[in-house]
Amino acid sequence: MSLQSLADVPLIISSQNSSSERRISPSWTIAHLKSRLEPITGVPAGSQQLSLRVASQDAIPITAADEDQARLASFPLQPYAEINVVDTRPPAARTDFSDLSAVDKYTMPTTDYETRTDSVLAWKKAQKLGRFDPNAPSIEQQKILASQREIEERGLSLSGRVRLLPESDVRRGTVSYIGAVPEIPGIGFWIGITLDEPTGKNDGSVKGKRYFKCGNNCGVFVRPERCEAGDFPALDLGDEDMEEL
């Protein structure tokens, strides 16, 4: 009998590492089926334990005393039934095809990638996108713009009332300056605050340059993200010693 004399049946082949639809001929022997399943599942034919599940019925073992002669036509093959392949080898002898940690990975040298004409980098260069845009802001400008957006989003304005964050910092005050302070390391705008109590670090000046005027130790400069705008009344902190970071 020819192996292809009967119509093929579409079946779902599942194993620990794979699941796919395949067309199986009822004319095949069990041994022939196992040989065809080996490259699909990665399980050697001699280590395969097969079962057939039709709809919600119990699984039927696909086995025979002589698998070289027993044909699949003797089993109730139905379209889209499932043949499950179990690897009977000890776990240590099985290959975990989902583990990619041991797979050699090719990394193209940066110099080679930069000279290619069919890469994303080449496309960005041609379209003048990102860092290739001659009008794109520098990193420093981007940080300044981000700082300005933070000020707008928080609703911070001169003469506005704020309280300092985090909430464990109970100090409150009035915004007296918004802008750059070159004397303080870091890029971006600072918020100069006249505190309600002398728990700050300065009098509105930094290293001899004045940005606003307030009482001694009533001034402090903080980043916008440390300010919460609101109608906050003054608190009487008395003589509590507050340390400015």
Coordinates of N, CA and C in Angstrom, one line a residue:
M1 N 0.9 -1.2 0.0 CA 0.0 0.0 0.0 C 0.9 1.2 0.0
S2 N 0.5 2.2 -0.8 CA 1.3 3.4 -0.9 C 1.1 4.3 0.4
L3 N 2.1 5.0 0.8 CA 2.0 5.8 2.0 C 1.0 7.0 1.8
Q4 N 0.8 7.3 0.5 CA -0.1 8.5 0.2 C -1.4 8.1 -0.4
S5 N -1.8 6.8 -0.2 CA -3.1 6.3 -0.8 C -4.3 6.8 -0.2
L6 N -4.2 7.2 1.1 CA -5.4 7.8 1.8 C -5.3 9.3 1.9
A7 N -6.4 10.0 2.1 CA -6.4 11.4 2.2 C -5.7 11.9 3.5
D8 N -4.9 12.9 3.3 CA -4.3 13.4 4.5 C -5.3 14.1 5.5
V9 N -5.0 14.1 6.8 CA -5.8 14.6 7.8 C -5.1 15.7 8.5
P10 N -5.6 16.9 8.6 CA -5.0 18.0 9.4 C -5.1 17.8 10.9
L11 N -4.0 17.7 11.6 CA -3.9 17.4 13.0 C -3.1 18.4 13.7
I12 N -3.3 18.6 15.0 CA -2.5 19.5 15.8 C -1.4 18.6 16.5
I13 N -0.2 19.0 16.3 CA 1.0 18.2 16.9 C 1.5 19.1 18.0
S14 N 1.5 18.6 19.2 CA 1.9 19.4 20.4 C 3.0 18.6 21.2
S15 N 3.9 19.3 21.7 CA 5.0 18.8 22.6 C 5.4 19.8 23.6
Q16 N 6.3 19.5 24.4 CA 6.8 20.5 25.4 C 7.3 21.8 24.8
N17 N 7.9 21.7 23.6 CA 8.6 22.8 23.0 C 7.9 23.4 21.8
S18 N 6.8 22.8 21.3 CA 6.2 23.2 20.1 C 4.7 22.8 20.0
S19 N 4.0 23.5 19.1 CA 2.7 23.2 18.8 C 2.4 23.7 17.4
S20 N 1.9 22.9 16.5 CA 1.7 23.3 15.1 C 0.7 22.4 14.4
E21 N 0.2 22.9 13.3 CA -0.8 22.1 12.5 C 0.0 21.4 11.4
R22 N -0.3 20.1 11.3 CA 0.4 19.3 10.3 C -0.6 18.4 9.6
R23 N -0.3 18.0 8.4 CA -1.2 17.1 7.6 C -0.5 15.7 7.7
I24 N -1.3 14.7 8.2 CA -0.9 13.4 8.5 C -1.7 12.4 7.6
S25 N -1.0 11.5 7.0 CA -1.6 10.5 6.2 C -2.0 9.2 7.0
P26 N -3.2 8.8 7.0 CA -3.6 7.5 7.7 C -2.8 6.3 7.2
S27 N -2.2 6.4 6.0 CA -1.5 5.3 5.5 C -0.1 5.1 6.1
W28 N 0.4 6.1 6.9 CA 1.7 6.1 7.5 C 1.7 5.0 8.6
T29 N 2.8 4.4 8.8 CA 2.9 3.6 10.0 C 3.3 4.5 11.2
I30 N 3.2 3.9 12.4 CA 3.5 4.7 13.6 C 5.0 5.0 13.6
A31 N 5.8 4.1 13.1 CA 7.3 4.4 13.1 C 7.5 5.5 12.1
H32 N 6.8 5.5 11.0 CA 7.1 6.6 10.0 C 6.6 7.9 10.5
L33 N 5.5 7.9 11.2 CA 5.0 9.1 11.9 C 6.0 9.7 12.8
K34 N 6.6 8.8 13.7 CA 7.6 9.3 14.7 C 8.8 9.9 14.0
S35 N 9.2 9.3 12.9 CA 10.4 9.8 12.2 C 10.1 11.2 11.6
R36 N 8.8 11.4 11.2 CA 8.4 12.7 10.7 C 8.3 13.8 11.8
L37 N 8.0 13.3 13.0 CA 7.8 14.2 14.1 C 9.1 14.6 14.8
E38 N 10.1 13.8 14.6 CA 11.4 14.1 15.2 C 11.9 15.5 14.9
P39 N 12.0 16.0 13.6 CA 12.5 17.3 13.4 C 11.5 18.4 13.8
I40 N 10.2 18.0 14.0 CA 9.2 19.0 14.4 C 9.3 19.3 15.9
T41 N 9.4 18.2 16.6 CA 9.4 18.4 18.1 C 10.8 18.4 18.8
G42 N 11.8 17.9 18.0 CA 13.1 17.7 18.6 C 13.3 16.5 19.5
V43 N 12.2 15.6 19.5 CA 12.3 14.4 20.4 C 12.7 13.2 19.5
P44 N 13.7 12.5 19.8 CA 14.1 11.4 19.0 C 12.9 10.4 18.8
A45 N 12.8 9.7 17.7 CA 11.7 8.8 17.4 C 11.7 7.7 18.5
G46 N 12.8 7.2 18.9 CA 12.8 6.1 19.9 C 12.4 6.6 21.3
S47 N 12.3 7.9 21.5 CA 11.9 8.4 22.8 C 10.6 9.1 22.9
Q48 N 9.8 8.9 21.8 CA 8.5 9.5 21.7 C 7.4 8.6 22.2
Q49 N 6.5 9.2 23.0 CA 5.3 8.5 23.5 C 4.1 9.3 23.0
L50 N 3.4 8.7 22.1 CA 2.3 9.4 21.4 C 0.9 9.1 21.9
S51 N 0.1 10.1 21.9 CA -1.3 9.9 22.3 C -2.2 10.8 21.4
L52 N -3.4 10.3 21.1 CA -4.4 11.0 20.3 C -5.6 11.4 21.1
R53 N -5.9 12.7 21.0 CA -7.1 13.2 21.7 C -8.0 13.8 20.7
V54 N -9.2 13.3 20.7 CA -10.3 13.8 19.8 C -11.3 14.6 20.6
A55 N -11.4 15.9 20.3 CA -12.3 16.8 21.1 C -12.1 16.7 22.5
S56 N -13.1 16.4 23.3 CA -13.0 16.4 24.8 C -12.9 14.9 25.3
Q57 N -12.7 14.0 24.4 CA -12.6 12.6 24.8 C -11.2 12.3 25.4
D58 N -11.1 11.2 26.1 CA -9.9 10.8 26.7 C -8.8 10.5 25.7
A59 N -7.6 10.8 26.0 CA -6.5 10.5 25.0 C -6.3 9.0 24.8
I60 N -6.0 8.7 23.6 CA -5.8 7.3 23.2 C -4.3 7.1 22.9
P61 N -3.6 6.1 23.5 CA -2.2 5.9 23.2 C -2.1 5.4 21.7
I62 N -1.1 6.0 21.0 CA -0.8 5.5 19.7 C 0.4 4.7 19.8
T63 N 0.2 3.4 19.9 CA 1.3 2.4 20.1 C 0.8 1.1 19.5
A64 N 1.8 0.2 19.3 CA 1.5 -1.1 18.8 C 2.7 -2.0 19.0
A65 N 2.4 -3.3 19.0 CA 3.5 -4.3 19.2 C 4.6 -4.1 18.1
D66 N 4.1 -3.9 16.9 CA 5.1 -3.7 15.8 C 4.7 -2.4 15.1
E67 N 5.4 -1.3 15.5 CA 5.1 0.0 15.0 C 5.6 0.2 13.6
D68 N 6.4 -0.7 13.1 CA 6.9 -0.6 11.7 C 5.8 -1.1 10.7
Q69 N 4.8 -1.8 11.3 CA 3.7 -2.3 10.4 C 2.4 -1.7 10.8
A70 N 2.2 -1.3 12.0 CA 0.9 -0.7 12.4 C 0.7 0.6 11.7
R71 N -0.5 0.8 11.1 CA -0.8 2.0 10.4 C -1.7 2.9 11.2
L72 N -1.6 4.2 10.9 CA -2.5 5.2 11.6 C -3.9 5.0 11.3
A73 N -4.2 4.4 10.2 CA -5.6 4.2 9.8 C -6.4 3.4 10.8
S74 N -5.7 2.7 11.7 CA -6.4 1.9 12.7 C -6.8 2.8 13.9
F75 N -6.4 4.1 13.9 CA -6.8 5.0 15.0 C -7.8 6.0 14.5
P76 N -8.7 6.5 15.4 CA -9.8 7.4 14.9 C -9.3 8.8 14.6
L77 N -8.5 9.0 13.5 CA -8.0 10.3 13.2 C -9.2 11.1 12.7
Q78 N -9.3 12.3 13.2 CA -10.3 13.3 12.8 C -9.6 14.6 12.6
P79 N -10.1 15.4 11.6 CA -9.5 16.7 11.4 C -9.4 17.5 12.7
Y80 N -8.2 18.1 12.9 CA -7.8 19.0 14.0 C -7.9 18.3 15.4
A81 N -7.9 16.9 15.4 CA -7.6 16.2 16.6 C -6.1 16.5 17.0
E82 N -5.8 16.2 18.2 CA -4.4 16.5 18.7 C -3.6 15.3 19.0
I83 N -2.4 15.3 18.4 CA -1.4 14.2 18.8 C -0.4 14.9 19.7
N84 N -0.3 14.3 20.9 CA 0.6 14.9 21.9 C 1.9 14.0 21.9
V85 N 3.0 14.6 21.9 CA 4.3 13.9 21.9 C 5.0 14.2 23.2
V86 N 5.2 13.1 24.0 CA 5.9 13.2 25.3 C 7.3 12.6 25.1
D87 N 8.3 13.3 25.7 CA 9.7 12.9 25.6 C 9.9 12.0 26.8
T88 N 10.3 10.8 26.6 CA 10.5 9.8 27.7 C 11.9 9.8 28.2
R89 N 12.8 10.6 27.6 CA 14.1 10.6 28.1 C 14.2 11.3 29.5
P90 N 15.2 11.0 30.3 CA 15.4 11.7 31.6 C 15.5 13.2 31.3
P91 N 15.0 14.1 32.2 CA 15.0 15.5 32.0 C 16.4 16.0 31.7
A92 N 17.5 15.5 32.3 CA 18.8 16.0 32.0 C 19.3 15.7 30.6
A93 N 18.6 14.7 29.9 CA 19.0 14.4 28.6 C 18.2 15.1 27.5
R94 N 17.2 15.9 27.9 CA 16.4 16.6 27.0 C 17.0 18.0 26.7
T95 N 16.7 18.5 25.5 CA 17.1 19.8 25.1 C 16.0 20.8 25.3
D96 N 16.3 21.9 26.1 CA 15.3 22.9 26.3 C 15.4 23.9 25.2
F97 N 14.6 23.8 24.2 CA 14.7 24.7 23.0 C 14.2 26.1 23.4
S98 N 13.6 26.3 24.5 CA 13.2 27.7 24.9 C 14.3 28.5 25.6
D99 N 15.4 27.8 26.0 CA 16.5 28.4 26.7 C 17.5 28.9 25.7
L100 N 17.5 30.2 25.6 CA 18.4 30.8 24.6 C 19.7 31.3 25.1
S101 N 20.0 31.0 26.4 CA 21.2 31.5 27.1 C 22.5 31.0 26.5
A102 N 22.4 29.7 26.0 CA 23.6 29.1 25.4 C 23.7 29.3 23.9
V103 N 22.8 30.0 23.3 CA 22.8 30.2 21.9 C 23.8 31.3 21.5
D104 N 24.7 31.0 20.6 CA 25.7 32.0 20.2 C 24.9 33.1 19.5
K105 N 25.2 34.4 19.8 CA 24.6 35.5 19.2 C 25.6 36.4 18.5
Y106 N 25.2 36.8 17.3 CA 26.1 37.6 16.5 C 25.9 39.1 16.9
T107 N 26.9 39.8 17.2 CA 26.8 41.2 17.4 C 27.7 41.9 16.3
M108 N 27.0 42.7 15.5 CA 27.7 43.4 14.5 C 28.6 44.5 15.1
P109 N 29.8 44.6 14.7 CA 30.7 45.7 15.2 C 30.1 47.1 14.8
T110 N 30.2 48.0 15.7 CA 29.6 49.3 15.5 C 30.1 50.0 14.2
T111 N 31.4 49.8 13.9 CA 31.9 50.4 12.7 C 31.3 49.8 11.5
D112 N 31.0 48.5 11.5 CA 30.3 47.9 10.3 C 28.9 48.3 10.2
Y113 N 28.2 48.5 11.3 CA 26.8 48.9 11.3 C 26.7 50.3 10.8
E114 N 27.6 51.2 11.2 CA 27.5 52.6 10.8 C 27.8 52.8 9.3
T115 N 28.4 51.8 8.6 CA 28.7 51.9 7.2 C 27.6 51.3 6.3
R116 N 26.7 50.6 6.9 CA 25.6 50.0 6.2 C 24.6 51.0 5.6
T117 N 24.1 50.7 4.5 CA 23.1 51.7 3.9 C 21.7 51.2 4.0
D118 N 21.5 50.0 4.6 CA 20.1 49.4 4.7 C 19.7 49.3 6.1
S119 N 20.3 50.1 7.0 CA 20.0 50.0 8.5 C 19.1 51.1 8.9
V120 N 18.5 50.9 10.1 CA 17.7 52.0 10.7 C 18.5 53.3 10.9
L121 N 19.8 53.1 11.3 CA 20.7 54.2 11.5 C 20.8 55.0 10.2
A122 N 21.0 54.3 9.0 CA 21.1 55.0 7.8 C 19.9 55.7 7.4
W123 N 18.7 55.1 7.7 CA 17.4 55.7 7.4 C 17.3 57.0 8.2
K124 N 17.6 57.0 9.5 CA 17.6 58.2 10.4 C 18.5 59.3 9.8
K125 N 19.6 58.9 9.4 CA 20.5 59.9 8.8 C 19.9 60.5 7.6
A126 N 19.3 59.7 6.7 CA 18.7 60.2 5.5 C 17.5 61.1 5.8
Q127 N 16.8 60.8 6.8 CA 15.6 61.5 7.2 C 15.9 62.7 8.1
K128 N 17.1 62.8 8.6 CA 17.6 63.8 9.5 C 16.7 63.7 10.8
L129 N 16.6 62.5 11.4 CA 15.8 62.3 12.6 C 16.7 62.2 13.8
G130 N 16.2 62.5 15.0 CA 16.9 62.3 16.2 C 18.1 63.2 16.3
R131 N 19.3 62.6 16.6 CA 20.5 63.3 16.7 C 21.1 63.8 15.4
F132 N 20.5 63.3 14.3 CA 20.9 63.8 13.0 C 20.1 65.0 12.5
D133 N 19.2 65.4 13.3 CA 18.4 66.6 12.9 C 19.2 67.9 13.3
P134 N 19.6 68.7 12.3 CA 20.5 69.8 12.6 C 19.8 70.8 13.5
N135 N 18.4 70.8 13.6 CA 17.7 71.7 14.4 C 17.3 71.1 15.7
A136 N 17.7 69.9 16.0 CA 17.3 69.2 17.2 C 18.0 69.9 18.4
P137 N 17.3 70.0 19.5 CA 18.0 70.6 20.7 C 19.1 69.7 21.3
S138 N 20.1 70.3 21.8 CA 21.1 69.5 22.5 C 20.6 68.9 23.7
I139 N 21.4 68.0 24.3 CA 21.0 67.3 25.6 C 20.8 68.4 26.7
E140 N 21.6 69.4 26.7 CA 21.5 70.4 27.7 C 20.2 71.2 27.5
Q141 N 19.9 71.5 26.2 CA 18.6 72.2 25.9 C 17.4 71.3 26.3
Q142 N 17.5 70.0 26.0 CA 16.4 69.1 26.3 C 16.1 69.1 27.8
K143 N 17.2 69.1 28.6 CA 17.0 69.1 30.1 C 16.4 70.4 30.5
I144 N 16.8 71.5 29.9 CA 16.2 72.8 30.3 C 14.7 72.9 29.9
L145 N 14.4 72.4 28.7 CA 13.0 72.3 28.3 C 12.1 71.4 29.2
A146 N 12.7 70.3 29.6 CA 12.0 69.4 30.5 C 11.8 70.1 31.9
S147 N 12.7 70.9 32.3 CA 12.6 71.6 33.6 C 11.5 72.6 33.4
Q148 N 11.4 73.3 32.3 CA 10.4 74.3 32.1 C 9.0 73.7 32.1
R149 N 8.9 72.5 31.4 CA 7.6 71.8 31.4 C 7.2 71.4 32.8
E150 N 8.2 71.0 33.6 CA 7.9 70.6 35.0 C 7.3 71.8 35.7
I151 N 7.8 72.9 35.5 CA 7.3 74.1 36.2 C 5.9 74.5 35.8
E152 N 5.7 74.4 34.5 CA 4.3 74.6 34.0 C 3.3 73.6 34.5
E153 N 3.7 72.4 34.4 CA 2.7 71.3 34.8 C 2.4 71.4 36.3
R154 N 3.4 71.9 37.1 CA 3.1 72.0 38.6 C 2.5 73.3 38.9
G155 N 2.3 74.2 37.9 CA 1.6 75.5 38.2 C 2.4 76.4 39.1
L156 N 3.8 76.4 39.0 CA 4.6 77.2 39.8 C 4.7 78.6 39.1
S157 N 4.6 79.6 39.9 CA 4.7 81.0 39.4 C 5.3 81.9 40.5
L158 N 5.9 83.0 40.1 CA 6.4 84.0 41.1 C 5.3 84.5 42.0
S159 N 5.6 84.6 43.3 CA 4.7 85.0 44.4 C 3.7 84.0 44.7
G160 N 3.8 82.8 44.1 CA 2.8 81.7 44.4 C 3.3 81.0 45.7
R161 N 2.3 80.4 46.4 CA 2.6 79.7 47.6 C 2.9 78.2 47.3
V162 N 3.9 77.7 48.0 CA 4.3 76.3 47.8 C 4.6 75.6 49.1
R163 N 4.5 74.3 49.1 CA 5.1 73.6 50.2 C 6.1 72.6 49.6
L164 N 7.1 72.3 50.4 CA 8.2 71.4 49.9 C 7.9 69.9 50.0
L165 N 8.4 69.2 49.0 CA 8.2 67.7 49.0 C 9.5 67.1 49.3
P166 N 9.6 65.9 49.9 CA 8.4 65.1 50.2 C 7.6 65.6 51.4
E167 N 6.5 65.0 51.7 CA 5.6 65.5 52.7 C 6.2 65.5 54.1
S168 N 7.3 64.7 54.2 CA 8.0 64.8 55.5 C 8.7 66.1 55.8
D169 N 8.9 66.9 54.7 CA 9.5 68.2 54.8 C 8.3 69.2 54.9
V170 N 8.1 69.7 56.1 CA 6.9 70.4 56.4 C 7.0 71.9 56.1
R171 N 8.1 72.3 55.5 CA 8.3 73.8 55.2 C 7.4 74.3 54.1
R172 N 7.0 75.6 54.3 CA 6.2 76.2 53.3 C 6.9 77.6 53.0
G173 N 6.5 78.2 51.9 CA 7.0 79.5 51.5 C 6.4 80.1 50.3
T174 N 7.0 81.1 49.8 CA 6.6 81.9 48.6 C 7.7 81.8 47.5
V175 N 7.3 81.5 46.3 CA 8.2 81.5 45.2 C 8.7 82.9 44.9
S176 N 10.0 83.1 45.0 CA 10.6 84.4 44.8 C 11.5 84.4 43.5
Y177 N 11.8 83.3 43.0 CA 12.7 83.2 41.8 C 12.5 81.9 41.0
I178 N 12.4 82.0 39.7 CA 12.4 80.9 38.8 C 13.4 81.1 37.7
G179 N 14.3 80.1 37.6 CA 15.3 80.3 36.5 C 16.6 79.5 36.8
A180 N 17.6 79.8 35.9 CA 18.8 79.1 36.1 C 19.7 79.7 37.2
V181 N 20.5 78.9 37.8 CA 21.4 79.3 38.9 C 22.7 78.7 38.6
P182 N 23.6 79.4 37.7 CA 24.8 78.8 37.3 C 25.8 78.4 38.4
E183 N 25.6 79.0 39.6 CA 26.5 78.7 40.7 C 26.2 77.4 41.3
I184 N 25.1 76.8 41.0 CA 24.7 75.5 41.6 C 24.9 74.4 40.5
P185 N 25.7 73.4 40.7 CA 25.9 72.4 39.7 C 24.6 71.7 39.2
G186 N 24.6 71.4 37.9 CA 23.4 70.8 37.4 C 22.7 71.6 36.3
I187 N 22.1 71.0 35.4 CA 21.4 71.7 34.3 C 19.9 71.8 34.6
G188 N 19.3 72.9 34.3 CA 17.8 73.0 34.5 C 17.5 74.2 35.4
F189 N 16.2 74.5 35.5 CA 15.8 75.7 36.3 C 15.7 75.3 37.8
W190 N 15.8 76.3 38.6 CA 15.7 76.2 40.1 C 14.5 77.1 40.5
I191 N 14.0 76.7 41.6 CA 12.9 77.5 42.3 C 13.5 78.1 43.5
G192 N 13.6 79.5 43.6 CA 14.0 80.1 44.8 C 12.8 80.4 45.6
I193 N 12.9 80.0 46.9 CA 11.7 80.2 47.8 C 12.1 80.9 49.0
T194 N 11.2 81.9 49.4 CA 11.3 82.6 50.7 C 10.5 81.8 51.7
L195 N 11.2 81.1 52.6 CA 10.5 80.3 53.5 C 9.8 81.1 54.6
D196 N 8.8 80.5 55.2 CA 8.0 81.2 56.2 C 8.8 81.3 57.5
E197 N 9.8 80.4 57.7 CA 10.6 80.4 58.9 C 12.1 80.3 58.5
P198 N 13.0 80.8 59.3 CA 14.4 80.7 58.9 C 15.0 79.3 59.0
T199 N 14.5 78.5 58.1 CA 15.0 77.1 58.1 C 15.7 76.7 56.8
G200 N 16.1 77.8 56.1 CA 16.8 77.5 54.8 C 18.3 77.5 54.9
K201 N 18.9 77.9 53.8 CA 20.3 77.9 53.6 C 21.0 79.2 53.3
N202 N 20.2 80.2 52.9 CA 20.7 81.5 52.4 C 19.7 82.6 52.5
D203 N 20.1 83.8 52.0 CA 19.2 84.9 52.1 C 18.8 85.3 50.6
G204 N 18.7 84.3 49.7 CA 18.3 84.6 48.4 C 19.5 84.8 47.4
S205 N 20.7 84.6 48.0 CA 21.9 84.7 47.1 C 22.7 83.4 47.2
V206 N 23.5 83.2 46.1 CA 24.3 82.0 46.0 C 25.7 82.4 45.6
K207 N 26.7 82.1 46.5 CA 28.1 82.5 46.2 C 28.3 84.0 45.8
G208 N 27.6 84.8 46.6 CA 27.7 86.2 46.4 C 26.8 86.8 45.3
K209 N 26.1 86.0 44.5 CA 25.2 86.6 43.5 C 23.8 86.5 44.0
R210 N 23.1 87.6 44.0 CA 21.7 87.7 44.6 C 20.7 87.4 43.5
Y211 N 19.7 86.5 43.9 CA 18.6 86.2 43.0 C 17.3 86.7 43.5
F212 N 17.2 86.8 44.8 CA 16.0 87.5 45.4 C 16.4 87.9 46.9
K213 N 15.6 88.6 47.5 CA 16.0 89.2 48.8 C 15.0 88.6 49.9
C214 N 15.6 88.1 50.9 CA 14.8 87.6 52.1 C 15.7 87.6 53.3
G215 N 15.1 87.3 54.4 CA 15.8 87.3 55.7 C 16.9 86.2 55.7
N216 N 17.8 86.3 56.6 CA 18.9 85.4 56.7 C 18.4 84.0 57.0
N217 N 18.8 83.0 56.2 CA 18.4 81.6 56.3 C 16.9 81.4 56.0
C218 N 16.3 82.3 55.4 CA 14.9 82.1 54.9 C 14.9 81.7 53.5
G219 N 16.0 81.7 52.8 CA 16.0 81.4 51.4 C 16.5 80.0 51.1
V220 N 15.9 79.3 50.1 CA 16.3 78.0 49.6 C 16.1 77.9 48.2
F221 N 16.9 77.1 47.5 CA 16.8 76.8 46.0 C 16.5 75.3 45.9
V222 N 15.4 74.9 45.2 CA 15.1 73.5 45.0 C 14.7 73.3 43.6
R223 N 14.7 72.1 43.2 CA 14.2 71.7 41.8 C 12.7 71.8 41.8
P224 N 12.1 72.0 40.6 CA 10.6 72.1 40.5 C 9.9 70.9 41.1
E225 N 10.5 69.7 40.9 CA 9.8 68.5 41.4 C 9.6 68.4 42.9
R226 N 10.3 69.3 43.6 CA 10.2 69.3 45.1 C 9.2 70.3 45.5
C227 N 8.5 70.9 44.6 CA 7.5 72.0 45.0 C 6.1 71.5 44.6
E228 N 5.2 71.8 45.6 CA 3.7 71.6 45.3 C 3.0 73.0 45.5
A229 N 2.4 73.5 44.4 CA 1.7 74.7 44.5 C 0.4 74.6 45.1
G230 N 0.0 75.6 45.9 CA -1.3 75.6 46.5 C -1.5 76.8 47.5
D231 N -2.7 76.9 48.0 CA -3.0 78.0 48.9 C -2.6 77.6 50.3
F232 N -1.3 77.4 50.6 CA -0.9 76.9 51.9 C -0.6 78.0 52.9
P233 N -1.3 78.0 54.0 CA -1.1 79.1 55.0 C 0.3 78.8 55.7
A234 N 0.8 79.8 56.3 CA 2.1 79.7 57.0 C 2.0 78.9 58.2
L235 N 3.1 78.1 58.4 CA 3.1 77.3 59.6 C 4.1 77.9 60.6
D236 N 3.8 77.8 61.9 CA 4.7 78.2 62.9 C 5.6 77.1 63.3
L237 N 6.8 77.1 62.8 CA 7.7 76.0 63.1 C 8.6 76.2 64.4
G238 N 8.4 77.4 65.0 CA 9.2 77.7 66.2 C 10.7 77.7 65.9
D239 N 11.4 77.1 66.8 CA 12.9 77.1 66.7 C 13.4 75.7 66.3
E240 N 12.4 74.9 65.7 CA 12.9 73.5 65.3 C 14.0 73.6 64.3
D241 N 15.0 72.8 64.5 CA 16.2 72.8 63.6 C 15.9 72.0 62.4
M242 N 15.9 72.6 61.2 CA 15.6 71.9 59.9 C 16.9 71.9 59.1
E243 N 17.3 70.7 58.6 CA 18.5 70.6 57.8 C 18.2 70.6 56.4
E244 N 18.8 71.4 55.6 CA 18.6 71.5 54.1 C 19.6 70.6 53.4
L245 N 19.2 69.7 52.6 CA 20.1 68.8 51.9 C 20.7 69.5 50.7

